[in-house]
Short mmCIF file of C-alpha atoms in Angstrom, two decimals:
data_model
loop_
_atom_site.label_atom_id
_atom_site.label_comp_id
_atom_site.label_asym_id
_atom_site.label_seq_id
_atom_site.Cartn_x
_atom_site.Cartn_y
_atom_site.Cartn_z
CA MET A 1 19.97 -54.02 -124.79
CA PRO A 2 17.90 -57.14 -124.13
CA ASN A 3 14.69 -56.59 -122.20
CA PHE A 4 15.67 -58.87 -119.33
CA LEU A 5 18.88 -56.80 -118.79
CA ILE A 6 16.87 -53.59 -118.77
CA ASN A 7 14.49 -55.06 -116.23
CA VAL A 8 17.33 -56.27 -114.04
CA THR A 9 19.10 -52.93 -114.27
CA THR A 10 15.91 -51.02 -113.52
CA LYS A 11 15.03 -53.23 -110.58
CA GLY A 12 18.57 -52.95 -109.26
CA ALA A 13 18.48 -49.16 -109.48
CA LYS A 14 15.14 -48.99 -107.72
CA THR A 15 16.37 -51.31 -104.99
CA ALA A 16 19.54 -49.27 -104.55
CA SER A 17 17.56 -46.03 -104.50
CA SER A 18 15.19 -47.45 -101.88
CA SER A 19 18.10 -48.63 -99.77
CA ILE A 20 19.75 -45.25 -99.98
CA LYS A 21 16.52 -43.54 -98.88
CA ARG A 22 16.17 -45.91 -95.94
CA LEU A 23 19.80 -45.31 -94.98
CA SER A 24 19.32 -41.55 -95.31
CA GLY A 25 16.23 -41.73 -93.13
CA SER A 26 18.07 -43.74 -90.51
CA LEU A 27 20.95 -41.27 -90.49
CA MET A 28 18.50 -38.38 -90.11
CA SER A 29 16.84 -40.15 -87.17
CA LEU A 30 20.19 -40.82 -85.56
CA SER A 31 21.16 -37.21 -86.13
CA LYS A 32 17.98 -35.98 -84.42
CA VAL A 33 18.51 -38.33 -81.47
CA ALA A 34 22.11 -37.16 -81.19
CA MET A 35 21.03 -33.51 -81.30
CA VAL A 36 18.38 -34.07 -78.63
CA GLY A 37 20.84 -36.00 -76.51
CA ALA A 38 23.51 -33.34 -76.90
CA THR A 39 21.06 -30.56 -76.05
CA GLY A 40 19.76 -32.45 -73.03
CA GLY A 41 23.31 -33.18 -71.93
CA ALA A 42 24.29 -29.55 -72.29
CA ILE A 43 21.28 -28.42 -70.25
CA ALA A 44 21.98 -31.00 -67.54
CA LEU A 45 25.64 -29.96 -67.45
CA GLY A 46 24.63 -26.32 -67.21
CA VAL A 47 22.29 -27.01 -64.29
CA ALA A 48 24.96 -29.08 -62.54
CA MET A 49 27.57 -26.36 -63.02
CA LYS A 50 25.16 -23.73 -61.69
CA LYS A 51 24.48 -25.80 -58.58
CA ALA A 52 28.19 -26.43 -58.09
CA THR A 53 28.98 -22.73 -58.41
CA SER A 54 26.21 -21.86 -55.93
CA ALA A 55 27.53 -24.45 -53.46
CA ALA A 56 31.06 -23.07 -53.70
CA ALA A 57 29.78 -19.50 -53.35
CA GLU A 58 27.81 -20.39 -50.20
CA GLN A 59 30.85 -22.10 -48.67
CA GLU A 60 33.02 -19.10 -49.49
CA LEU A 61 30.42 -16.74 -47.96
CA GLN A 62 30.24 -18.65 -44.66
CA GLU A 63 34.02 -18.86 -44.38
CA LYS A 64 34.28 -15.12 -45.07
CA LYS A 65 31.71 -14.34 -42.37
CA LEU A 66 33.61 -16.50 -39.89
CA THR A 67 36.92 -14.79 -40.66
CA GLN A 68 35.35 -11.34 -40.29
CA ALA A 69 33.57 -12.22 -37.04
CA LEU A 70 36.67 -13.82 -35.58
CA GLY A 71 38.87 -10.91 -36.63
CA LYS A 72 41.71 -13.15 -37.73
CA ASN A 73 42.58 -16.21 -39.77
CA ALA A 74 39.89 -18.86 -39.27
CA ASP A 75 41.62 -21.84 -40.89
CA ALA A 76 41.71 -23.83 -37.63
CA LEU A 77 37.95 -23.51 -37.11
CA ILE A 78 37.24 -24.28 -40.76
CA LYS A 79 39.37 -27.40 -40.42
CA GLN A 80 37.45 -28.34 -37.27
CA ALA A 81 34.16 -27.97 -39.16
CA GLY A 82 35.41 -30.29 -41.89
CA ALA A 83 36.48 -32.91 -39.35
CA LEU A 84 33.17 -32.71 -37.47
CA GLN A 85 31.26 -33.20 -40.71
CA GLN A 86 33.01 -36.54 -41.15
CA SER A 87 31.73 -37.81 -37.80
CA SER A 88 28.20 -36.34 -37.83
CA ARG A 89 25.25 -35.61 -40.09
CA PHE A 90 25.90 -31.86 -40.02
CA GLY A 91 27.45 -30.20 -43.08
CA ASP A 92 30.59 -28.13 -42.62
CA GLU A 93 28.93 -24.99 -44.01
CA ALA A 94 26.23 -25.24 -41.32
CA ILE A 95 28.88 -25.71 -38.64
CA ILE A 96 30.92 -22.77 -39.94
CA GLN A 97 27.79 -20.61 -39.88
CA GLN A 98 27.34 -21.36 -36.16
CA GLN A 99 31.03 -20.82 -35.47
CA ALA A 100 30.63 -17.39 -37.06
CA TYR A 101 27.63 -16.64 -34.83
CA LEU A 102 29.59 -17.49 -31.69
CA ALA A 103 32.49 -15.35 -32.88
CA SER A 104 30.08 -12.47 -33.54
CA ILE A 105 28.93 -12.46 -29.91
CA GLY A 106 32.49 -12.23 -28.68
CA MET A 107 33.55 -15.80 -28.03
CA SER A 108 37.21 -16.67 -28.47
CA GLU A 109 38.46 -19.26 -30.92
CA GLN A 110 39.16 -21.67 -28.05
CA GLN A 111 35.66 -21.25 -26.61
CA ILE A 112 34.15 -21.90 -30.03
CA ARG A 113 36.26 -25.01 -30.56
CA GLU A 114 35.08 -26.40 -27.23
CA MET A 115 31.41 -25.43 -27.54
CA ILE A 116 30.58 -26.53 -31.10
CA PRO A 117 30.95 -30.31 -30.50
CA VAL A 118 28.80 -30.02 -27.35
CA THR A 119 26.04 -28.23 -29.26
CA MET A 120 26.13 -30.87 -32.01
CA ASP A 121 25.66 -33.63 -29.42
CA LEU A 122 22.89 -31.61 -27.78
CA ALA A 123 21.09 -31.16 -31.11
CA ALA A 124 21.41 -34.87 -31.91
CA ALA A 125 20.17 -35.97 -28.47
CA THR A 126 17.22 -33.58 -28.17
CA GLY A 127 16.15 -33.19 -31.81
CA MET A 128 16.56 -29.42 -31.82
CA SER A 129 18.27 -27.69 -34.71
CA LEU A 130 21.99 -26.97 -34.55
CA GLU A 131 21.25 -23.24 -34.64
CA SER A 132 18.90 -23.49 -31.66
CA ALA A 133 21.36 -25.68 -29.75
CA VAL A 134 24.16 -23.16 -30.29
CA LYS A 135 22.12 -20.11 -29.30
CA ASN A 136 20.66 -21.74 -26.18
CA THR A 137 24.01 -23.10 -25.07
CA ALA A 138 25.59 -19.67 -25.50
CA LYS A 139 22.90 -18.21 -23.20
CA THR A 140 24.10 -20.37 -20.32
CA LEU A 141 27.29 -18.34 -20.21
CA SER A 142 25.10 -15.38 -19.26
CA GLY A 143 23.83 -17.31 -16.25
CA MET A 144 20.51 -18.33 -17.82
CA THR A 145 19.23 -21.79 -18.69
CA GLY A 146 16.45 -20.53 -20.99
CA GLU A 147 14.80 -23.25 -23.06
CA LEU A 148 17.51 -25.71 -22.04
CA GLY A 149 16.14 -25.64 -18.51
CA GLU A 150 13.14 -27.59 -19.82
CA SER A 151 14.94 -30.14 -21.99
CA VAL A 152 17.99 -30.52 -19.71
CA GLY A 153 16.46 -30.39 -16.23
CA SER A 154 19.75 -30.90 -14.40
CA LEU A 155 20.92 -27.48 -15.57
CA ARG A 156 18.45 -25.92 -13.16
CA ASP A 157 20.56 -27.28 -10.31
CA LEU A 158 23.41 -24.95 -11.28
CA THR A 159 23.69 -21.41 -9.98
CA ALA A 160 24.03 -18.41 -12.27
CA GLU A 161 27.70 -18.15 -11.30
CA GLU A 162 28.31 -21.80 -12.19
CA LEU A 163 26.59 -21.35 -15.54
CA LYS A 164 28.70 -18.28 -16.30
CA ALA A 165 31.80 -20.31 -15.45
CA GLY A 166 30.86 -22.88 -18.11
CA GLU A 167 29.66 -25.62 -15.79
CA GLY A 168 26.45 -25.98 -17.81
CA ILE A 169 28.48 -26.73 -20.94
CA ASN A 170 30.62 -29.24 -19.05
CA MET A 171 27.47 -30.94 -17.77
CA MET A 172 25.98 -31.23 -21.27
CA ARG A 173 29.28 -32.52 -22.61
CA GLU A 174 29.04 -35.45 -20.22
CA LEU A 175 25.30 -35.99 -20.66
CA PHE A 176 25.24 -36.07 -24.46
CA LYS A 177 28.76 -37.15 -25.37
CA GLY A 178 28.82 -39.15 -28.62
CA ALA A 179 25.20 -38.44 -29.62
CA ALA A 180 26.13 -36.71 -32.90
CA GLU A 181 28.53 -39.48 -33.85
CA GLY A 182 25.93 -42.10 -32.95
CA GLU A 183 23.48 -40.65 -35.47
CA VAL A 184 25.86 -41.53 -38.31
CA LYS A 185 25.07 -45.20 -37.70
CA THR A 186 21.39 -44.64 -38.49
CA MET A 187 19.89 -44.62 -41.98
CA THR A 188 19.07 -40.91 -41.69
CA GLY A 189 22.60 -40.13 -40.58
CA ALA A 190 24.13 -42.19 -43.38
CA MET A 191 21.95 -40.45 -45.97
CA ASP A 192 22.87 -37.02 -44.59
CA GLN A 193 26.56 -37.92 -44.73
CA ALA A 194 26.18 -39.04 -48.34
CA LYS A 195 24.43 -35.75 -49.11
CA ASN A 196 27.26 -33.84 -47.44
CA ALA A 197 29.84 -35.76 -49.47
CA ILE A 198 28.00 -34.91 -52.69
CA GLY A 199 27.87 -31.30 -51.55
CA ASP A 200 31.63 -31.29 -51.01
CA ALA A 201 32.16 -32.68 -54.50
CA ALA A 202 29.94 -29.94 -55.92
CA GLU A 203 31.86 -27.30 -53.96
CA ALA A 204 35.15 -28.62 -55.32
CA LEU A 205 33.80 -28.38 -58.87
CA GLY A 206 32.29 -24.99 -58.15
CA GLU A 207 35.63 -23.62 -56.97
CA LEU A 208 36.90 -24.11 -60.52
CA THR A 209 34.03 -22.15 -62.05
CA LEU A 210 33.67 -19.52 -59.32
CA PRO A 211 36.29 -17.11 -60.79
CA LEU A 212 34.47 -17.19 -64.14
CA ALA A 213 31.13 -16.65 -62.43
CA LYS A 214 32.52 -13.67 -60.52
CA ALA A 215 33.96 -12.18 -63.70
CA GLY A 216 30.64 -12.68 -65.50
CA ALA A 217 28.72 -11.08 -62.64
CA ALA A 218 31.07 -8.09 -62.66
CA MET A 219 30.63 -7.65 -66.42
CA THR A 220 26.85 -7.89 -66.09
CA LYS A 221 26.86 -5.32 -63.31
CA ASP A 222 29.05 -2.96 -65.35
CA PHE A 223 26.80 -3.33 -68.41
CA ALA A 224 23.65 -2.73 -66.36
CA GLU A 225 25.10 0.41 -64.76
CA LYS A 226 26.18 1.81 -68.13
CA ALA A 227 22.80 1.02 -69.65
CA GLU A 228 21.04 2.74 -66.74
CA ALA A 229 23.26 5.82 -67.15
CA ALA A 230 22.53 5.90 -70.88
CA PHE A 231 18.77 5.69 -70.34
CA ASP A 232 18.96 8.39 -67.66
CA ALA A 233 20.82 10.61 -70.10
CA LEU A 234 18.15 10.07 -72.73
CA GLY A 235 15.50 10.98 -70.19
CA ASP A 236 17.16 14.33 -69.55
CA ILE A 237 17.05 15.33 -73.23
CA ASP A 238 14.26 17.72 -74.21
CA PHE A 239 13.44 16.33 -77.64
CA GLY A 240 11.06 19.23 -78.29
CA LYS A 241 13.97 21.69 -78.23
CA THR A 242 16.34 19.30 -79.92
CA PHE A 243 14.15 18.92 -82.96
#
């Protein structure tokens, strides 16, 4: 073969080999990036699913507490909580938690339905927490103004009998009407509503994974109990006599 053909062939082979190596290196780099991306995506998905499951579990827990405290089906109050979330910055799980508290101290479903919106307006107007607003408002039905006597001075004009009859709640309904809904128009209120909407989306996703999470928890519990029993059994063996 002529020398110039050998040179051309050799140069062509070297060029091809170099190109192949560069291509192989590029593919390896892409593969590593894809692996890192896939791993990161899987971790992010796992974290998101865990948060969603936790959100759904918390919602389920609060609804269960409300049903138990009320002593009957609580669908109407749960529906009220969802509706109130849409017109305030308070999440439905927080509202349900306070509904459950009122049910636990003996209030009827109708009393709870009437009191919760008043306490939300009170909390929005005075800056106190929803929990504090609920507990202090409930105290008025015992004839006491408590801390509310300081922040709502006009309550002190009512007698104990009037407070027990619910006049204090009626007064606060008129004084603070629309305060909770008004907060939604503020930046803070809008951000809280967005957060609540994201929470609802997470709960919806979590409801799909909750049965699997419960099954996994039950299996883990069963395994742990069997392992504990096995270790206890080993501890009872006198290996000196056995061997």
